[in-house]
Amino acid sequence: MQGRIESIAVSRVGHVREHNEDAVFNDDERGLWLVADGMGGHAAGEVASQLAVDTVVQDMIAGDDLRQAVQRAHVAIKAAARDNPDQSGMGTTLVAVQRCRRGFRLIWSGDSRVYAWDEKGRLRQLTRDHSFVEDLIERGVLSEEEAQNHPKKNLINQALGLVELPHLNPGESYYRPGSRGGLMLCSDGVSDMLSPGELSDILTSGGDLQETAAALTRAIEGTSATDNFSFVLLAHPTPGLKGLFQQWLGR
């Protein structure tokens, strides 16, 4: 995909937490964007999320594959927890987007998400949560509406650093835009506070990235904001005629 991509990253503590356990990264020149949501308490979540981001970025700069970089971050977090007993049990979700020639590669683990929007005002979620309720939805046990208020909605079954996971098997997909639009990577502090309709209204409003990020931040801060919230917004250009023709062919 040809053309310039612009992005903006925001990370806030919210109204309840005492410190921010999220980590974000955006590098438009390298074509790499990350959001990590740490867990573990006593600053351990903050350590895990930053270690995940740092490991992936360093490995990508060295020329490694994104999926392998995420898996190595999983190993690095487990090793750090093993070597520092006060950080035992720490872990982090991670969602990573890498620019490719004709679109974007997505790798994720946990319930941090990627959404895509386009100039026609359409919004869709590109990732599937690794969570207890998402599995119930897939099996037809719960509806999307029932899942919103389920007592275990934030129970995830895969994340970087979890000791019960010898090998991380992150989700992976590829997104090829059909028109001008953008992507939002976010922690669940965003998706838990705002409905898909509210997100759609903000992201497809037609404002520039600064305006959209400010509107999104105001909307989340207007809720209870019980968790840290972080997001990266990136705007991509309209694909060239060649890219549109290849998409029409399904390639």
CSV table of C-alpha atoms in Angstrom, one decimal:
chain,number,residue,atom,x,y,z
A,1,MET,CA,0.0,0.0,0.0
A,2,GLN,CA,1.5,3.3,-1.1
A,3,GLY,CA,1.1,6.7,0.6
A,4,ARG,CA,1.8,8.3,3.9
A,5,ILE,CA,0.4,7.0,7.2
A,6,GLU,CA,0.0,9.2,10.2
A,7,SER,CA,-0.7,8.1,13.8
A,8,ILE,CA,-1.3,9.4,17.3
A,9,ALA,CA,-1.0,7.6,20.6
A,10,VAL,CA,-2.8,8.3,23.8
A,11,SER,CA,-2.5,6.6,27.2
A,12,ARG,CA,-4.2,7.7,30.4
A,13,VAL,CA,-4.6,6.4,33.9
A,14,GLY,CA,-8.4,6.8,34.1
A,15,HIS,CA,-10.4,7.8,37.2
A,16,VAL,CA,-9.7,4.9,39.5
A,17,ARG,CA,-6.2,3.3,39.1
A,18,GLU,CA,-3.3,4.9,40.8
A,19,HIS,CA,-0.8,4.2,38.0
A,20,ASN,CA,-0.8,3.4,34.4
A,21,GLU,CA,-0.1,-0.3,33.5
A,22,ASP,CA,-0.6,0.3,29.7
A,23,ALA,CA,2.2,0.9,27.1
A,24,VAL,CA,1.9,2.2,23.6
A,25,PHE,CA,4.2,2.6,20.6
A,26,ASN,CA,3.7,4.2,17.2
A,27,ASP,CA,6.4,4.6,14.5
A,28,ASP,CA,4.9,5.6,11.2
A,29,GLU,CA,8.3,5.4,9.4
A,30,ARG,CA,8.9,1.8,10.4
A,31,GLY,CA,5.2,1.0,10.0
A,32,LEU,CA,4.7,-0.5,13.5
A,33,TRP,CA,2.1,0.3,16.1
A,34,LEU,CA,1.5,-1.4,19.5
A,35,VAL,CA,-0.8,-1.3,22.5
A,36,ALA,CA,-0.2,-3.4,25.6
A,37,ASP,CA,-2.4,-3.7,28.7
A,38,GLY,CA,-0.4,-5.0,31.7
A,39,MET,CA,-1.7,-7.0,34.7
A,40,GLY,CA,-0.2,-8.1,38.0
A,41,GLY,CA,-0.5,-5.2,40.4
A,42,HIS,CA,2.3,-3.4,42.4
A,43,ALA,CA,3.7,-1.9,39.2
A,44,ALA,CA,4.3,-5.4,37.8
A,45,GLY,CA,1.7,-4.9,35.0
A,46,GLU,CA,3.5,-1.8,34.0
A,47,VAL,CA,6.8,-3.8,33.8
A,48,ALA,CA,5.2,-6.5,31.7
A,49,SER,CA,3.5,-4.1,29.2
A,50,GLN,CA,6.7,-2.1,28.7
A,51,LEU,CA,8.8,-5.2,28.4
A,52,ALA,CA,6.5,-6.5,25.7
A,53,VAL,CA,6.6,-3.3,23.7
A,54,ASP,CA,10.4,-3.0,24.1
A,55,THR,CA,11.1,-6.6,23.1
A,56,VAL,CA,8.9,-6.5,20.0
A,57,VAL,CA,10.3,-3.1,18.9
A,58,GLN,CA,13.9,-4.2,19.4
A,59,ASP,CA,13.4,-7.5,17.5
A,60,MET,CA,11.6,-5.8,14.6
A,61,ILE,CA,14.4,-3.2,14.3
A,62,ALA,CA,16.8,-6.2,14.1
A,63,GLY,CA,14.7,-7.5,11.2
A,64,ASP,CA,12.9,-10.3,12.9
A,65,ASP,CA,9.4,-11.5,12.1
A,66,LEU,CA,6.5,-9.9,14.0
A,67,ARG,CA,4.9,-13.2,15.2
A,68,GLN,CA,8.3,-14.4,16.5
A,69,ALA,CA,9.0,-11.1,18.2
A,70,VAL,CA,5.7,-11.4,20.1
A,71,GLN,CA,6.4,-14.9,21.1
A,72,ARG,CA,9.9,-13.9,22.3
A,73,ALA,CA,8.3,-11.1,24.4
A,74,HIS,CA,6.1,-13.8,26.1
A,75,VAL,CA,9.3,-15.7,27.0
A,76,ALA,CA,11.0,-12.5,28.2
A,77,ILE,CA,8.2,-11.6,30.5
A,78,LYS,CA,8.1,-15.0,32.0
A,79,ALA,CA,11.9,-14.9,32.6
A,80,ALA,CA,11.7,-11.5,34.2
A,81,ALA,CA,8.9,-12.7,36.6
A,82,ARG,CA,10.9,-15.8,37.4
A,83,ASP,CA,14.0,-13.7,38.2
A,84,ASN,CA,12.1,-11.1,40.3
A,85,PRO,CA,9.7,-12.7,42.8
A,86,ASP,CA,7.9,-9.4,43.5
A,87,GLN,CA,6.8,-9.5,39.8
A,88,SER,CA,5.5,-13.0,39.9
A,89,GLY,CA,2.2,-13.4,38.0
A,90,MET,CA,2.7,-10.4,35.8
A,91,GLY,CA,1.5,-10.5,32.2
A,92,THR,CA,0.1,-8.3,29.5
A,93,THR,CA,-2.2,-8.3,26.5
A,94,LEU,CA,-0.7,-7.1,23.3
A,95,VAL,CA,-2.0,-6.0,19.9
A,96,ALA,CA,0.5,-5.2,17.1
A,97,VAL,CA,0.0,-3.8,13.7
A,98,GLN,CA,2.6,-3.9,11.0
A,99,ARG,CA,2.4,-2.1,7.7
A,100,CYS,CA,2.8,-4.4,4.7
A,101,ARG,CA,3.0,-3.6,1.0
A,102,ARG,CA,-0.8,-4.0,0.4
A,103,GLY,CA,-2.2,-3.5,3.8
A,104,PHE,CA,-1.6,-4.4,7.5
A,105,ARG,CA,-0.6,-7.5,9.4
A,106,LEU,CA,-2.3,-7.9,12.8
A,107,ILE,CA,-0.9,-10.0,15.7
A,108,TRP,CA,-2.6,-10.1,19.1
A,109,SER,CA,-3.0,-11.9,22.4
A,110,GLY,CA,-5.7,-11.1,25.0
A,111,ASP,CA,-8.5,-8.6,24.8
A,112,SER,CA,-6.9,-5.5,23.4
A,113,ARG,CA,-8.4,-4.9,20.0
A,114,VAL,CA,-8.0,-3.4,16.5
A,115,TYR,CA,-10.9,-1.7,14.8
A,116,ALA,CA,-11.0,-0.4,11.2
A,117,TRP,CA,-13.1,2.5,9.9
A,118,ASP,CA,-13.5,3.8,6.4
A,119,GLU,CA,-14.6,7.0,4.7
A,120,LYS,CA,-18.1,5.6,4.2
A,121,GLY,CA,-18.6,5.6,8.0
A,122,ARG,CA,-18.3,1.9,8.6
A,123,LEU,CA,-16.6,0.5,11.7
A,124,ARG,CA,-15.7,-3.2,12.3
A,125,GLN,CA,-13.6,-5.1,14.8
A,126,LEU,CA,-10.7,-6.9,13.2
A,127,THR,CA,-9.5,-9.0,16.2
A,128,ARG,CA,-11.2,-11.7,18.3
A,129,ASP,CA,-10.7,-11.5,22.1
A,130,HIS,CA,-8.9,-14.3,23.8
A,131,SER,CA,-11.4,-14.4,26.6
A,132,PHE,CA,-13.8,-16.6,28.6
A,133,VAL,CA,-16.9,-14.8,27.3
A,134,GLU,CA,-15.7,-14.7,23.7
A,135,ASP,CA,-15.4,-18.5,23.8
A,136,LEU,CA,-19.0,-18.7,25.0
A,137,ILE,CA,-20.1,-16.4,22.2
A,138,GLU,CA,-18.4,-18.6,19.7
A,139,ARG,CA,-20.1,-21.7,21.1
A,140,GLY,CA,-23.5,-19.9,21.0
A,141,VAL,CA,-23.9,-20.0,24.8
A,142,LEU,CA,-23.9,-16.2,25.1
A,143,SER,CA,-25.1,-13.4,22.9
A,144,GLU,CA,-23.0,-10.3,22.3
A,145,GLU,CA,-25.5,-8.3,24.5
A,146,GLU,CA,-25.3,-10.9,27.3
A,147,ALA,CA,-21.5,-10.9,27.2
A,148,GLN,CA,-21.4,-7.1,27.9
A,149,ASN,CA,-22.6,-7.6,31.5
A,150,HIS,CA,-21.2,-11.1,32.2
A,151,PRO,CA,-19.4,-11.2,35.6
A,152,LYS,CA,-16.4,-12.9,33.9
A,153,LYS,CA,-16.2,-10.6,30.8
A,154,ASN,CA,-12.6,-9.5,31.7
A,155,LEU,CA,-11.3,-13.0,32.2
A,156,ILE,CA,-8.8,-13.6,29.5
A,157,ASN,CA,-7.4,-17.0,28.6
A,158,GLN,CA,-4.3,-15.9,26.7
A,159,ALA,CA,-1.7,-13.2,27.4
A,160,LEU,CA,2.0,-12.7,27.3
A,161,GLY,CA,3.7,-13.9,30.4
A,162,LEU,CA,1.1,-16.3,31.7
A,163,VAL,CA,3.0,-19.1,33.3
A,164,GLU,CA,0.4,-21.7,32.3
A,165,LEU,CA,1.1,-21.0,28.7
A,166,PRO,CA,4.4,-22.8,27.7
A,167,HIS,CA,3.9,-21.5,24.1
A,168,LEU,CA,2.0,-18.4,23.1
A,169,ASN,CA,-0.3,-18.9,20.1
A,170,PRO,CA,-1.3,-15.3,19.2
A,171,GLY,CA,-4.1,-14.4,16.9
A,172,GLU,CA,-3.1,-13.3,13.4
A,173,SER,CA,-4.9,-11.7,10.5
A,174,TYR,CA,-4.4,-9.4,7.5
A,175,TYR,CA,-6.3,-6.3,6.7
A,176,ARG,CA,-6.3,-4.8,3.2
A,177,PRO,CA,-8.2,-1.4,3.1
A,178,GLY,CA,-10.6,-0.8,0.3
A,179,SER,CA,-10.8,2.9,0.7
A,180,ARG,CA,-9.3,5.8,2.8
A,181,GLY,CA,-9.8,5.3,6.5
A,182,GLY,CA,-7.9,4.3,9.6
A,183,LEU,CA,-7.3,1.8,12.4
A,184,MET,CA,-7.6,2.0,16.1
A,185,LEU,CA,-5.6,-0.2,18.4
A,186,CYS,CA,-6.9,-0.1,22.0
A,187,SER,CA,-6.9,-1.6,25.4
A,188,ASP,CA,-10.1,-2.8,27.0
A,189,GLY,CA,-10.2,0.5,28.9
A,190,VAL,CA,-11.5,1.9,25.7
A,191,SER,CA,-13.8,-0.9,24.4
A,192,ASP,CA,-15.3,-1.5,27.9
A,193,MET,CA,-16.3,2.1,28.3
A,194,LEU,CA,-17.7,3.0,24.9
A,195,SER,CA,-20.2,1.0,22.9
A,196,PRO,CA,-19.5,0.1,19.2
A,197,GLY,CA,-22.0,2.8,18.2
A,198,GLU,CA,-20.2,5.4,20.3
A,199,LEU,CA,-16.9,4.4,18.9
A,200,SER,CA,-18.2,4.5,15.4
A,201,ASP,CA,-19.7,8.0,15.8
A,202,ILE,CA,-16.3,9.3,17.0
A,203,LEU,CA,-14.0,7.5,14.6
A,204,THR,CA,-16.0,8.1,11.5
A,205,SER,CA,-16.8,11.8,12.3
A,206,GLY,CA,-14.4,13.0,9.6
A,207,GLY,CA,-12.1,15.0,11.9
A,208,ASP,CA,-8.3,14.9,11.7
A,209,LEU,CA,-6.4,12.6,14.0
A,210,GLN,CA,-5.8,15.2,16.7
A,211,GLU,CA,-9.5,16.1,16.8
A,212,THR,CA,-10.6,12.4,16.8
A,213,ALA,CA,-8.1,11.5,19.6
A,214,ALA,CA,-9.3,14.5,21.7
A,215,ALA,CA,-12.9,13.5,21.2
A,216,LEU,CA,-12.3,9.9,22.1
A,217,THR,CA,-10.4,10.9,25.2
A,218,ARG,CA,-13.2,13.2,26.3
A,219,ALA,CA,-15.8,10.5,25.7
A,220,ILE,CA,-13.9,8.0,27.9
A,221,GLU,CA,-13.1,10.5,30.6
A,222,GLY,CA,-16.9,11.2,30.6
A,223,THR,CA,-17.5,7.7,31.8
A,224,SER,CA,-16.5,6.0,35.0
A,225,ALA,CA,-13.1,5.1,33.3
A,226,THR,CA,-12.5,2.4,35.9
A,227,ASP,CA,-9.3,1.2,34.1
A,228,ASN,CA,-6.4,2.7,32.3
A,229,PHE,CA,-7.2,3.5,28.7
A,230,SER,CA,-4.9,3.6,25.8
A,231,PHE,CA,-5.2,3.8,22.0
A,232,VAL,CA,-3.3,4.3,18.9
A,233,LEU,CA,-5.1,5.9,15.9
A,234,LEU,CA,-3.6,5.7,12.5
A,235,ALA,CA,-5.0,7.2,9.3
A,236,HIS,CA,-4.1,5.5,5.9
A,237,PRO,CA,-4.6,6.8,2.4
A,238,THR,CA,-6.8,5.5,-0.4
A,239,PRO,CA,-5.3,2.4,-1.9
A,240,GLY,CA,-4.0,2.9,-5.5
A,241,LEU,CA,-6.0,1.5,-8.5
A,242,LYS,CA,-3.7,-1.6,-8.6
A,243,GLY,CA,-4.5,-2.3,-4.9
A,244,LEU,CA,-8.2,-1.9,-5.5
A,245,PHE,CA,-8.1,-4.2,-8.5
A,246,GLN,CA,-6.2,-6.9,-6.6
A,247,GLN,CA,-8.7,-6.6,-3.7
A,248,TRP,CA,-11.6,-7.0,-6.2
A,249,LEU,CA,-9.9,-10.2,-7.5
A,250,GLY,CA,-9.6,-11.4,-3.9
A,251,ARG,CA,-5.8,-11.5,-3.9
